[in-house]
CSV table of C-alpha atoms in Angstrom, one decimal:
chain,number,residue,atom,x,y,z
I,1,MET,CA,-29.8,-27.7,-34.2
I,2,TYR,CA,-29.4,-25.3,-31.2
I,3,CYS,CA,-27.4,-26.0,-28.1
I,4,ARG,CA,-26.8,-23.6,-25.1
I,5,LEU,CA,-25.2,-23.6,-21.7
I,6,SER,CA,-25.7,-20.8,-19.2
I,7,TYR,CA,-22.4,-21.0,-17.4
I,8,ALA,CA,-19.2,-22.8,-18.6
I,9,GLU,CA,-16.2,-22.5,-16.3
I,10,ASP,CA,-13.1,-21.3,-18.3
I,11,GLY,CA,-15.3,-21.3,-21.4
I,12,THR,CA,-15.3,-25.1,-21.8
I,13,GLU,CA,-17.7,-26.5,-24.4
I,14,GLU,CA,-17.8,-30.0,-23.0
I,15,LYS,CA,-21.5,-29.9,-21.9
I,16,VAL,CA,-22.6,-28.1,-25.1
I,17,ASP,CA,-20.9,-30.9,-27.1
I,18,ARG,CA,-22.9,-33.5,-25.1
I,19,GLN,CA,-26.1,-31.7,-26.0
I,20,GLU,CA,-25.1,-31.8,-29.7
I,21,SER,CA,-24.3,-35.5,-29.5
I,22,ASP,CA,-27.8,-36.2,-28.0
I,23,CYS,CA,-29.5,-34.0,-30.5
I,24,ARG,CA,-27.8,-35.8,-33.4
I,25,GLN,CA,-29.0,-39.1,-32.0
I,26,LEU,CA,-32.5,-37.7,-31.8
I,27,ALA,CA,-32.3,-36.5,-35.4
I,28,GLU,CA,-31.4,-40.0,-36.5
I,29,ARG,CA,-34.4,-41.5,-34.8
I,30,LEU,CA,-36.7,-38.9,-36.4
I,31,ALA,CA,-35.0,-39.2,-39.7
I,32,TRP,CA,-34.4,-35.4,-39.9
I,33,PRO,CA,-31.3,-34.5,-41.9
I,34,ILE,CA,-29.2,-31.9,-40.2
I,35,SER,CA,-27.7,-28.9,-42.1
I,36,GLU,CA,-24.2,-28.6,-40.9
I,37,LEU,CA,-24.3,-24.8,-41.8
I,38,HIS,CA,-27.1,-24.4,-39.2
I,39,VAL,CA,-25.7,-25.9,-36.0
I,40,PHE,CA,-26.0,-23.0,-33.6
I,41,LYS,CA,-24.3,-22.9,-30.2
I,42,ASP,CA,-24.4,-20.3,-27.3
I,43,ASN,CA,-21.8,-21.4,-24.8
I,44,ASN,CA,-21.8,-19.5,-21.5
I,45,ARG,CA,-24.9,-17.5,-22.5
I,46,SER,CA,-27.9,-16.9,-20.3
I,47,ALA,CA,-31.4,-17.1,-21.9
I,48,TRP,CA,-33.1,-15.6,-18.8
I,49,GLN,CA,-31.2,-12.3,-18.7
I,50,ARG,CA,-33.0,-10.0,-21.2
I,51,ASN,CA,-29.9,-7.9,-21.8
I,52,ARG,CA,-27.6,-10.8,-22.5
I,53,LYS,CA,-26.7,-11.3,-26.2
I,54,ARG,CA,-27.1,-14.8,-27.8
I,55,PRO,CA,-25.4,-14.8,-31.2
I,56,GLY,CA,-26.5,-18.4,-31.9
I,57,TRP,CA,-30.2,-17.6,-31.0
I,58,ASP,CA,-30.1,-14.5,-33.3
I,59,ALA,CA,-28.6,-16.6,-36.1
I,60,LEU,CA,-31.3,-19.2,-35.6
I,61,LEU,CA,-34.1,-16.7,-35.9
I,62,ALA,CA,-32.5,-15.2,-39.0
I,63,ALA,CA,-32.3,-18.6,-40.6
I,64,ILE,CA,-36.0,-19.4,-39.9
I,65,LYS,CA,-37.0,-16.0,-41.2
I,66,ALA,CA,-35.0,-16.6,-44.4
I,67,ASP,CA,-36.7,-20.0,-44.9
I,68,GLU,CA,-33.3,-21.7,-44.7
I,69,ILE,CA,-34.6,-24.4,-42.2
I,70,ASP,CA,-38.0,-25.9,-41.4
I,71,SER,CA,-37.2,-27.7,-38.1
I,72,VAL,CA,-35.2,-27.1,-35.0
I,73,ILE,CA,-33.7,-29.8,-32.7
I,74,ILE,CA,-32.9,-28.9,-29.1
I,75,TRP,CA,-31.8,-30.9,-26.1
I,76,HIS,CA,-34.6,-29.5,-23.9
I,77,GLY,CA,-37.0,-26.6,-24.2
I,78,ASP,CA,-35.3,-24.5,-21.5
I,79,ARG,CA,-32.1,-24.6,-23.6
I,80,LEU,CA,-34.0,-22.6,-26.3
I,81,ILE,CA,-36.3,-20.4,-24.2
I,82,ARG,CA,-36.3,-19.0,-20.7
I,83,GLN,CA,-38.5,-16.0,-21.3
I,84,PRO,CA,-42.1,-15.9,-22.7
I,85,TYR,CA,-40.9,-12.9,-24.8
I,86,ASP,CA,-38.5,-15.1,-26.7
I,87,LEU,CA,-41.1,-17.7,-27.4
I,88,GLU,CA,-43.5,-15.0,-28.9
I,89,GLN,CA,-40.6,-13.7,-31.0
I,90,LEU,CA,-40.0,-17.2,-32.3
I,91,ILE,CA,-43.7,-17.8,-33.0
I,92,ASN,CA,-44.0,-14.5,-34.9
I,93,ILE,CA,-41.0,-15.2,-37.1
I,94,ALA,CA,-42.1,-18.8,-37.7
I,95,ASP,CA,-45.7,-17.9,-38.4
I,96,SER,CA,-47.2,-20.0,-41.3
I,97,LYS,CA,-43.8,-21.6,-42.1
I,98,GLY,CA,-44.6,-25.0,-40.7
I,99,VAL,CA,-41.6,-25.0,-38.4
I,100,ARG,CA,-41.4,-27.9,-35.9
I,101,LEU,CA,-39.5,-28.1,-32.7
I,102,ALA,CA,-38.1,-31.4,-31.5
I,103,SER,CA,-36.6,-32.4,-28.1
I,104,ILE,CA,-36.3,-35.4,-26.0
I,105,ALA,CA,-39.6,-34.4,-24.5
I,106,GLY,CA,-41.4,-34.6,-27.8
I,107,THR,CA,-42.2,-32.7,-31.0
I,108,ARG,CA,-44.1,-29.4,-31.4
I,109,ASP,CA,-45.5,-27.6,-34.4
I,110,LEU,CA,-45.3,-23.8,-34.1
I,111,ASP,CA,-48.4,-23.5,-36.4
I,112,ASN,CA,-50.5,-25.7,-34.2
I,113,SER,CA,-52.6,-23.7,-31.7
I,114,ASP,CA,-52.5,-26.6,-29.1
I,115,ASP,CA,-48.8,-26.9,-29.4
I,116,ARG,CA,-48.3,-23.1,-29.0
I,117,TYR,CA,-50.5,-23.3,-25.9
I,118,ILE,CA,-48.4,-26.0,-24.4
I,119,LEU,CA,-45.2,-24.1,-25.3
I,120,ARG,CA,-46.4,-20.9,-23.6
I,121,ILE,CA,-47.2,-22.9,-20.4
I,122,GLU,CA,-43.7,-24.4,-20.6
I,123,ALA,CA,-42.1,-21.0,-21.2
I,124,ALA,CA,-43.8,-19.6,-18.2
I,125,GLY,CA,-42.6,-22.5,-16.1
I,126,PHE,CA,-39.0,-22.1,-17.4
I,127,CYS,CA,-39.1,-18.4,-16.5
I,128,ARG,CA,-40.4,-19.1,-13.0
I,129,SER,CA,-37.7,-21.7,-12.5
I,130,SER,CA,-35.1,-19.2,-13.6
I,131,ASP,CA,-36.6,-16.6,-11.2
I,132,ASP,CA,-36.4,-19.0,-8.3
I,133,THR,CA,-32.8,-19.9,-9.2
I,134,SER,CA,-31.9,-16.2,-9.4
I,135,ARG,CA,-33.3,-15.5,-6.0
I,136,ARG,CA,-31.4,-18.5,-4.5
I,137,VAL,CA,-28.1,-17.5,-6.2
I,138,LYS,CA,-28.5,-13.8,-5.1
I,139,ARG,CA,-29.2,-14.8,-1.5
I,140,GLY,CA,-26.2,-17.2,-1.6
I,141,LEU,CA,-24.0,-14.5,-2.9
I,142,GLN,CA,-25.3,-12.1,-0.2
I,143,ALA,CA,-24.6,-14.7,2.5
I,144,ARG,CA,-21.1,-15.3,1.2
I,145,ALA,CA,-20.4,-11.5,1.2
I,146,GLU,CA,-21.6,-11.2,4.8
I,147,ARG,CA,-19.2,-14.0,5.8
I,148,GLY,CA,-16.4,-12.3,4.0
I,149,LEU,CA,-16.1,-14.9,1.2
I,150,PRO,CA,-15.8,-14.1,-2.6
I,151,ARG,CA,-18.1,-15.5,-5.2
I,152,THR,CA,-17.0,-18.7,-6.7
I,153,GLY,CA,-15.8,-19.3,-10.3
I,154,GLY,CA,-14.8,-16.7,-12.8
I,155,THR,CA,-11.3,-15.5,-13.6
I,156,ARG,CA,-8.6,-15.6,-11.0
I,157,ALA,CA,-8.2,-12.2,-9.4
I,158,PHE,CA,-4.7,-10.6,-9.7
I,159,GLY,CA,-2.9,-10.9,-6.4
I,160,PHE,CA,-4.7,-14.1,-5.3
I,161,GLU,CA,-4.6,-17.9,-6.0
I,162,ARG,CA,-7.3,-19.7,-7.8
I,163,ASP,CA,-9.6,-19.7,-4.7
I,164,ASN,CA,-9.5,-15.8,-4.8
I,165,ILE,CA,-8.7,-15.9,-1.1
I,166,THR,CA,-5.1,-17.0,-0.7
I,167,PRO,CA,-2.7,-14.2,-1.5
I,168,ARG,CA,0.0,-14.7,-4.2
I,169,PRO,CA,3.0,-12.9,-2.8
I,170,SER,CA,4.7,-12.2,-6.2
I,171,GLU,CA,1.6,-10.3,-7.3
I,172,THR,CA,0.6,-8.6,-4.0
I,173,GLU,CA,4.1,-7.0,-4.0
I,174,VAL,CA,3.3,-5.4,-7.4
I,175,ILE,CA,-0.1,-4.2,-6.1
I,176,ALA,CA,1.4,-2.7,-2.9
I,177,GLU,CA,4.2,-0.9,-4.7
I,178,GLY,CA,1.9,0.3,-7.5
I,179,GLY,CA,-0.3,1.8,-4.8
I,180,GLN,CA,2.6,3.6,-3.1
I,181,ARG,CA,3.8,5.0,-6.5
I,182,LEU,CA,0.3,6.4,-7.1
I,183,LEU,CA,0.2,7.9,-3.6
I,184,ALA,CA,3.7,9.4,-4.2
I,185,GLY,CA,2.3,11.3,-7.2
I,186,GLN,CA,3.5,9.2,-10.1
I,187,SER,CA,1.4,9.5,-13.2
I,188,ASN,CA,-0.8,6.6,-14.3
I,189,TYR,CA,1.3,6.1,-17.4
I,190,SER,CA,4.5,5.9,-15.4
I,191,VAL,CA,3.0,3.4,-12.9
I,192,ILE,CA,1.6,1.2,-15.7
I,193,ARG,CA,4.9,1.3,-17.6
I,194,TRP,CA,6.7,0.1,-14.4
I,195,ALA,CA,4.0,-2.6,-13.8
I,196,ASN,CA,4.6,-4.0,-17.3
I,197,THR,CA,8.3,-4.5,-16.5
I,198,VAL,CA,7.5,-6.7,-13.5
I,199,SER,CA,4.2,-8.5,-14.2
I,200,THR,CA,1.3,-9.1,-16.6
I,201,THR,CA,-2.4,-9.5,-15.9
I,202,THR,CA,-3.8,-12.9,-14.8
I,203,GLU,CA,-4.5,-13.7,-18.5
I,204,GLY,CA,-0.9,-12.9,-19.5
I,205,ASN,CA,-1.7,-9.6,-21.2
I,206,PRO,CA,0.2,-6.3,-20.6
I,207,TRP,CA,-1.4,-3.7,-18.2
I,208,THR,CA,-3.3,-0.9,-19.9
I,209,PRO,CA,-4.7,2.5,-18.7
I,210,LEU,CA,-8.0,0.6,-18.2
I,211,THR,CA,-7.0,-2.7,-16.6
I,212,PHE,CA,-4.5,-1.5,-14.0
I,213,PRO,CA,-6.7,1.2,-12.4
I,214,HIS,CA,-9.6,-1.2,-12.5
I,215,MET,CA,-7.5,-3.9,-10.7
I,216,ILE,CA,-6.1,-1.7,-8.0
I,217,THR,CA,-9.4,0.0,-7.1
I,218,ARG,CA,-11.3,-3.3,-6.6
I,219,PRO,CA,-12.5,-3.6,-3.0
I,220,ARG,CA,-10.7,-7.0,-2.6
I,221,ILE,CA,-7.4,-5.1,-2.7
I,222,ALA,CA,-8.4,-3.4,0.6
I,223,GLY,CA,-9.7,-6.7,2.2
I,224,LEU,CA,-13.3,-5.8,1.4
I,225,ILE,CA,-16.1,-7.4,-0.6
I,226,GLU,CA,-18.7,-5.2,-2.3
I,227,ARG,CA,-22.3,-6.4,-2.7
I,228,ASN,CA,-25.2,-4.2,-3.8
I,229,GLY,CA,-23.3,-1.1,-3.0
I,230,ASP,CA,-22.4,-2.2,0.6
I,231,LEU,CA,-18.8,-3.2,1.7
I,232,TYR,CA,-18.1,-6.2,4.0
I,233,GLU,CA,-14.9,-7.1,5.6
I,234,ALA,CA,-13.2,-10.1,3.8
I,235,VAL,CA,-11.6,-13.1,5.4
I,236,TRP,CA,-8.2,-12.1,3.9
I,237,ASP,CA,-5.9,-9.3,5.0
I,238,PRO,CA,-5.8,-6.2,2.9
I,239,ILE,CA,-3.0,-5.7,0.4
I,240,ILE,CA,-3.4,-2.0,0.6
I,241,GLU,CA,-4.8,-0.5,3.8
I,242,VAL,CA,-8.4,0.8,3.5
I,243,GLU,CA,-7.5,4.5,4.0
I,244,GLU,CA,-4.8,4.4,1.4
I,245,TRP,CA,-7.1,2.5,-1.0
I,246,HIS,CA,-9.8,5.2,-0.6
I,247,LEU,CA,-7.2,7.8,-1.4
I,248,ILE,CA,-6.0,5.9,-4.5
I,249,ARG,CA,-9.6,5.6,-5.7
I,250,GLY,CA,-10.0,9.4,-5.3
I,251,ILE,CA,-6.7,10.2,-7.1
I,252,LEU,CA,-7.6,8.0,-10.0
I,253,LYS,CA,-11.2,9.3,-10.2
I,254,ASP,CA,-10.0,12.9,-10.2
I,255,ARG,CA,-7.4,12.2,-12.9
I,256,LYS,CA,-10.1,10.5,-15.0
I,257,ASN,CA,-12.6,13.3,-14.6
I,258,SER,CA,-10.0,16.1,-15.3
I,259,THR,CA,-8.2,16.7,-18.6
I,260,PRO,CA,-4.6,17.5,-17.7
I,261,VAL,CA,-1.6,17.5,-20.0
I,262,GLN,CA,-0.4,14.0,-20.6
I,263,ASP,CA,2.6,13.7,-18.3
I,264,HIS,CA,4.0,10.7,-20.3
I,265,GLY,CA,5.1,13.2,-23.0
I,266,ILE,CA,6.9,15.6,-20.7
I,267,ARG,CA,10.6,15.4,-20.0
I,268,TYR,CA,11.2,18.6,-18.0
I,269,LEU,CA,10.4,19.6,-14.5
I,270,LEU,CA,8.3,22.7,-15.0
I,271,SER,CA,6.7,22.2,-18.4
I,272,TRP,CA,3.0,23.2,-18.2
I,273,ILE,CA,3.5,24.0,-14.5
I,274,ALA,CA,5.4,27.3,-14.6
I,275,ARG,CA,3.3,30.3,-15.7
I,276,CYS,CA,3.9,33.3,-17.9
I,277,GLY,CA,4.0,36.5,-15.8
I,278,THR,CA,2.3,38.5,-18.6
I,279,CYS,CA,-0.7,36.3,-19.7
I,280,THR,CA,-0.6,33.5,-17.0
I,281,GLY,CA,-0.4,31.0,-19.8
I,282,PRO,CA,1.8,27.8,-19.3
I,283,LEU,CA,5.4,27.6,-20.1
I,284,VAL,CA,6.9,24.8,-22.2
I,285,THR,CA,10.4,23.9,-23.2
I,286,ARG,CA,11.9,24.6,-26.6
I,287,ASN,CA,15.3,24.9,-28.2
I,288,GLN,CA,17.0,28.2,-27.7
I,289,GLY,CA,17.2,29.9,-31.1
I,290,GLY,CA,14.6,27.6,-32.7
I,291,LYS,CA,14.4,24.0,-33.9
I,292,LYS,CA,17.5,24.1,-36.1
I,293,GLN,CA,19.8,25.5,-33.5
I,294,ARG,CA,19.9,22.6,-31.0
I,295,ARG,CA,21.3,24.6,-28.1
I,296,ALA,CA,20.2,24.8,-24.4
I,297,LYS,CA,16.6,24.4,-23.6
I,298,VAL,CA,14.5,27.3,-22.5
I,299,TYR,CA,11.0,27.7,-21.1
I,300,GLY,CA,8.8,29.9,-23.2
I,301,CYS,CA,5.2,31.1,-23.3
I,302,THR,CA,2.8,29.1,-25.5
I,303,ASN,CA,0.3,32.0,-26.1
I,304,PRO,CA,0.7,33.4,-29.6
I,305,HIS,CA,-1.2,36.6,-28.5
I,306,CYS,CA,0.9,37.3,-25.4
I,307,ALA,CA,2.1,40.9,-25.3
I,308,LYS,CA,5.5,40.1,-23.7
I,309,LYS,CA,6.3,36.5,-24.2
I,310,VAL,CA,8.4,35.2,-21.3
I,311,SER,CA,11.5,33.1,-21.9
I,312,CYS,CA,13.8,31.6,-19.3
I,313,ALA,CA,16.8,29.3,-19.3
I,314,GLY,CA,15.4,25.8,-18.6
I,315,ALA,CA,18.3,24.3,-16.6
I,316,HIS,CA,18.7,27.4,-14.4
I,317,LEU,CA,14.9,27.6,-13.6
I,318,ASP,CA,14.7,23.9,-12.8
I,319,ALA,CA,17.7,24.2,-10.5
I,320,TYR,CA,16.3,27.3,-8.7
I,321,VAL,CA,12.8,25.8,-8.1
I,322,SER,CA,14.3,22.5,-7.0
I,323,GLY,CA,16.4,24.4,-4.4
I,324,ARG,CA,13.3,26.1,-3.2
I,325,VAL,CA,11.5,22.8,-2.9
I,326,VAL,CA,14.2,21.1,-0.9
I,327,ARG,CA,14.5,24.2,1.4
I,328,VAL,CA,10.8,24.1,2.2
I,329,LEU,CA,10.7,20.4,2.7
I,330,ASN,CA,13.4,20.7,5.3
I,331,ASP,CA,11.9,23.7,7.0
I,332,ARG,CA,10.9,22.7,10.6
I,333,ASP,CA,7.9,25.0,10.8
I,334,PHE,CA,6.5,23.7,7.5
I,335,ILE,CA,7.0,20.1,8.6
I,336,LYS,CA,5.2,20.8,11.9
I,337,ARG,CA,2.2,22.2,10.0
I,338,LEU,CA,2.3,19.2,7.7
I,339,VAL,CA,2.3,16.7,10.5
I,340,ALA,CA,-0.5,18.6,12.2
I,341,THR,CA,-2.7,18.0,9.2
I,342,GLN,CA,-4.5,14.8,10.2
I,343,SER,CA,-6.0,12.7,7.4
I,344,ASP,CA,-9.6,11.6,7.9
I,345,PRO,CA,-10.3,8.1,6.6
I,346,ARG,CA,-14.0,8.7,6.8
I,347,LEU,CA,-13.9,11.2,3.9
I,348,ALA,CA,-14.0,8.6,1.2
I,349,ASP,CA,-16.9,6.7,2.9
I,350,GLU,CA,-18.9,10.0,3.1
I,351,ILE,CA,-18.3,10.7,-0.6
I,352,VAL,CA,-19.3,7.2,-1.6
I,353,ALA,CA,-22.5,7.4,0.5
I,354,LEU,CA,-23.4,10.8,-1.0
I,355,GLU,CA,-22.7,9.6,-4.6
I,356,ARG,CA,-25.0,6.7,-4.0
I,357,ARG,CA,-27.8,8.9,-2.7
I,358,ARG,CA,-27.3,11.3,-5.6
I,359,ALA,CA,-27.6,8.4,-8.1
I,360,GLU,CA,-30.8,7.3,-6.4
I,361,ALA,CA,-32.2,10.8,-6.6
I,362,LYS,CA,-31.3,11.0,-10.3
I,363,ALA,CA,-33.0,7.7,-10.9
I,364,GLN,CA,-36.1,9.0,-9.3
I,365,LEU,CA,-36.0,12.1,-11.4
I,366,GLU,CA,-35.5,10.1,-14.6
I,367,ASN,CA,-38.4,7.7,-13.8
I,368,LEU,CA,-41.0,10.1,-12.4
I,369,ALA,CA,-43.8,7.8,-13.7
I,370,ASP,CA,-42.7,5.2,-11.1
I,371,TYR,CA,-42.6,7.8,-8.3
I,372,PRO,CA,-45.8,10.0,-8.6
I,373,GLU,CA,-45.5,11.1,-5.0
I,374,ILE,CA,-42.1,12.6,-5.5
I,375,ASP,CA,-41.7,16.4,-5.5
I,376,VAL,CA,-39.7,17.3,-8.6
I,377,GLY,CA,-38.5,20.6,-7.1
I,378,MET,CA,-37.3,18.9,-4.0
I,379,ILE,CA,-35.3,16.3,-6.0
I,380,ALA,CA,-33.7,19.0,-8.1
I,381,ARG,CA,-32.7,21.0,-5.0
I,382,SER,CA,-31.3,17.8,-3.4
I,383,LEU,CA,-29.2,17.1,-6.4
I,384,GLY,CA,-27.6,20.5,-6.2
I,385,SER,CA,-27.0,20.0,-2.5
I,386,PHE,CA,-25.3,16.6,-3.2
I,387,ASP,CA,-23.0,18.2,-5.8
I,388,THR,CA,-22.0,20.9,-3.4
I,389,LYS,CA,-21.2,18.6,-0.5
I,390,ILE,CA,-19.4,16.1,-2.7
I,391,GLU,CA,-17.2,18.9,-4.2
I,392,ARG,CA,-16.4,20.1,-0.7
I,393,LEU,CA,-15.4,16.7,0.5
I,394,ARG,CA,-13.4,16.0,-2.6
I,395,GLY,CA,-11.4,19.1,-1.9
I,396,GLN,CA,-10.7,17.8,1.6
I,397,GLN,CA,-9.7,14.5,0.2
I,398,GLN,CA,-7.3,16.1,-2.2
I,399,ALA,CA,-5.8,18.0,0.7
I,400,THR,CA,-5.3,14.6,2.5
I,401,ALA,CA,-3.6,13.1,-0.6
I,402,ARG,CA,-1.4,16.2,-0.9
I,403,GLN,CA,-0.5,16.0,2.8
I,404,ARG,CA,0.5,12.3,2.4
I,405,ARG,CA,2.7,13.1,-0.7
I,406,LEU,CA,4.5,16.0,1.0
I,407,THR,CA,5.0,14.0,4.2
I,408,ARG,CA,6.7,11.3,2.2
I,409,MET,CA,9.1,13.9,0.7
I,410,ALA,CA,9.7,15.8,4.0
I,411,GLY,CA,13.4,16.0,4.9
I,412,VAL,CA,14.6,15.1,1.4
I,413,THR,CA,18.2,16.0,0.4
I,414,ARG,CA,19.1,17.5,-2.9
I,415,GLU,CA,20.7,14.3,-4.0
I,416,GLN,CA,17.6,12.3,-3.1
I,417,TRP,CA,15.4,14.9,-4.9
I,418,ASP,CA,17.4,14.6,-8.1
I,419,ASN,CA,17.1,10.8,-7.9
I,420,GLU,CA,13.3,10.8,-7.6
I,421,PRO,CA,11.2,10.0,-10.7
I,422,LEU,CA,10.4,13.0,-12.8
I,423,ASP,CA,6.6,12.7,-12.3
I,424,VAL,CA,7.1,12.5,-8.5
I,425,ARG,CA,9.1,15.7,-8.6
I,426,ARG,CA,6.5,17.4,-10.8
I,427,SER,CA,3.7,16.4,-8.4
I,428,THR,CA,5.7,17.7,-5.5
I,429,VAL,CA,6.2,21.1,-7.2
I,430,LYS,CA,2.5,21.3,-8.0
I,431,ASP,CA,1.6,20.4,-4.4
I,432,LEU,CA,3.9,23.1,-3.0
I,433,PHE,CA,4.2,26.1,-5.3
I,434,ASP,CA,2.6,28.4,-7.9
I,435,VAL,CA,5.6,29.3,-10.1
I,436,THR,CA,5.4,32.4,-12.2
I,437,VAL,CA,8.2,33.8,-14.5
I,438,LEU,CA,8.1,37.5,-15.1
I,439,PRO,CA,9.4,39.2,-18.3
I,440,ALA,CA,13.1,40.1,-18.3
I,441,LEU,CA,13.9,43.8,-17.5
I,442,ARG,CA,17.2,43.7,-19.4
I,443,LYS,CA,18.6,41.7,-22.3
I,444,GLY,CA,21.6,39.5,-22.0
I,445,PRO,CA,22.9,36.3,-20.6
I,446,GLY,CA,22.5,35.2,-17.0
I,447,PHE,CA,19.7,34.0,-14.7
I,448,ASP,CA,17.9,36.5,-12.5
I,449,PRO,CA,16.1,34.9,-9.6
I,450,ALA,CA,14.1,38.1,-9.0
I,451,ARG,CA,12.1,37.2,-12.2
I,452,VAL,CA,10.8,34.0,-10.6
I,453,LYS,CA,7.9,34.3,-8.2
I,454,VAL,CA,7.5,31.1,-6.1
I,455,ARG,CA,4.5,31.2,-3.7
I,456,LEU,CA,3.6,28.4,-1.3
I,457,ILE,CA,0.1,27.2,-2.2
I,458,GLU,CA,-1.0,27.2,1.4
I,459,GLU,CA,-0.2,30.9,1.5
I,460,SER,CA,-1.8,31.8,-1.8
I,461,ASP,CA,-5.0,29.9,-0.9
């Protein structure tokens, strides 16, 4: 016995159970005994989508191939087959096995040529019906998107009530603050750890490095609906403004594509930020005098082949660089230059459009047989052009994100600086300075500020 339902809201099996009940009644009328080990169900599974897995269908074919069953009862033919390909697969496996199909519409013998002919006609009709339904559904979804309405059904979106339109304030506050934390420079790990202290996903699970970025970069968060690569204005207000949402997407994408040191394992301000003045390698903290002598922390070069390994007192270096940061963030000239840097909200839209065109060009290059009129050389050159333009715009987008982070920190006092989260302070230092520590000219205690070269990034660039 095989039962299937294409869509079951919330995974309910009620309609599949109804099919099973009707099939059992049919089996009694036909006097066909049912093997309880071979009752196959595919709940919430499409038979029309070629790439959709159907475990019950696969198990049914395996049972027929192994001669475990000689007949199949279904509620209706379209529950079993929606594609002619599936019918041919079934016929090939059941060839010369005397397998019969029974439904409310009648009984078919897969070894009978007339029955196979009728089944092929029915399969073509089922496929045509599914094609028509698909077109209607797609057009309906397109119309809803154009009106600013979400698609119906599915899991409730975080931040919204069950209709996926009405905001849920307790969750929108989490989204808004999470976005501000990312814009302020906090690491993904830090933001996710905070989010897990105030909320869970809509399914009651903790946030992860996959689920939280996926949630906060959904277009609905910015009051938008995406359909076939196009964005439409939704009927609800944005939780995060569109410009900030584009910046968050850019920040998360850059972090995903790069391979930085994992900030969640760092406890000191300048670890992996400050550089050795001899080999330019990163400095990290270690115990002064080695692991056994747990004294003050020092920053030291990580390169084992460095000719003159740099070492510097950790607390003194942190305090000195922090002082330089606070001084710059309170400098009037610097703040004027910062304010004069206007952000451009169109950057993200340009990047998205270019990435879409680049993807289309790649698809043409990968499927040249379908595009015989395409000039391969032209496509290859356009791909290089797309990469160059996207890289340039991403640089401008990064500058916009940096400007926003530094603007937020402008005018900060030393006390406020010390109270900021560590990853925010680290991001601010990376936005402002290249920090290099030179080798000591003399041995002995004390901190020599002359050894520390702090250059404003805007000057070094």
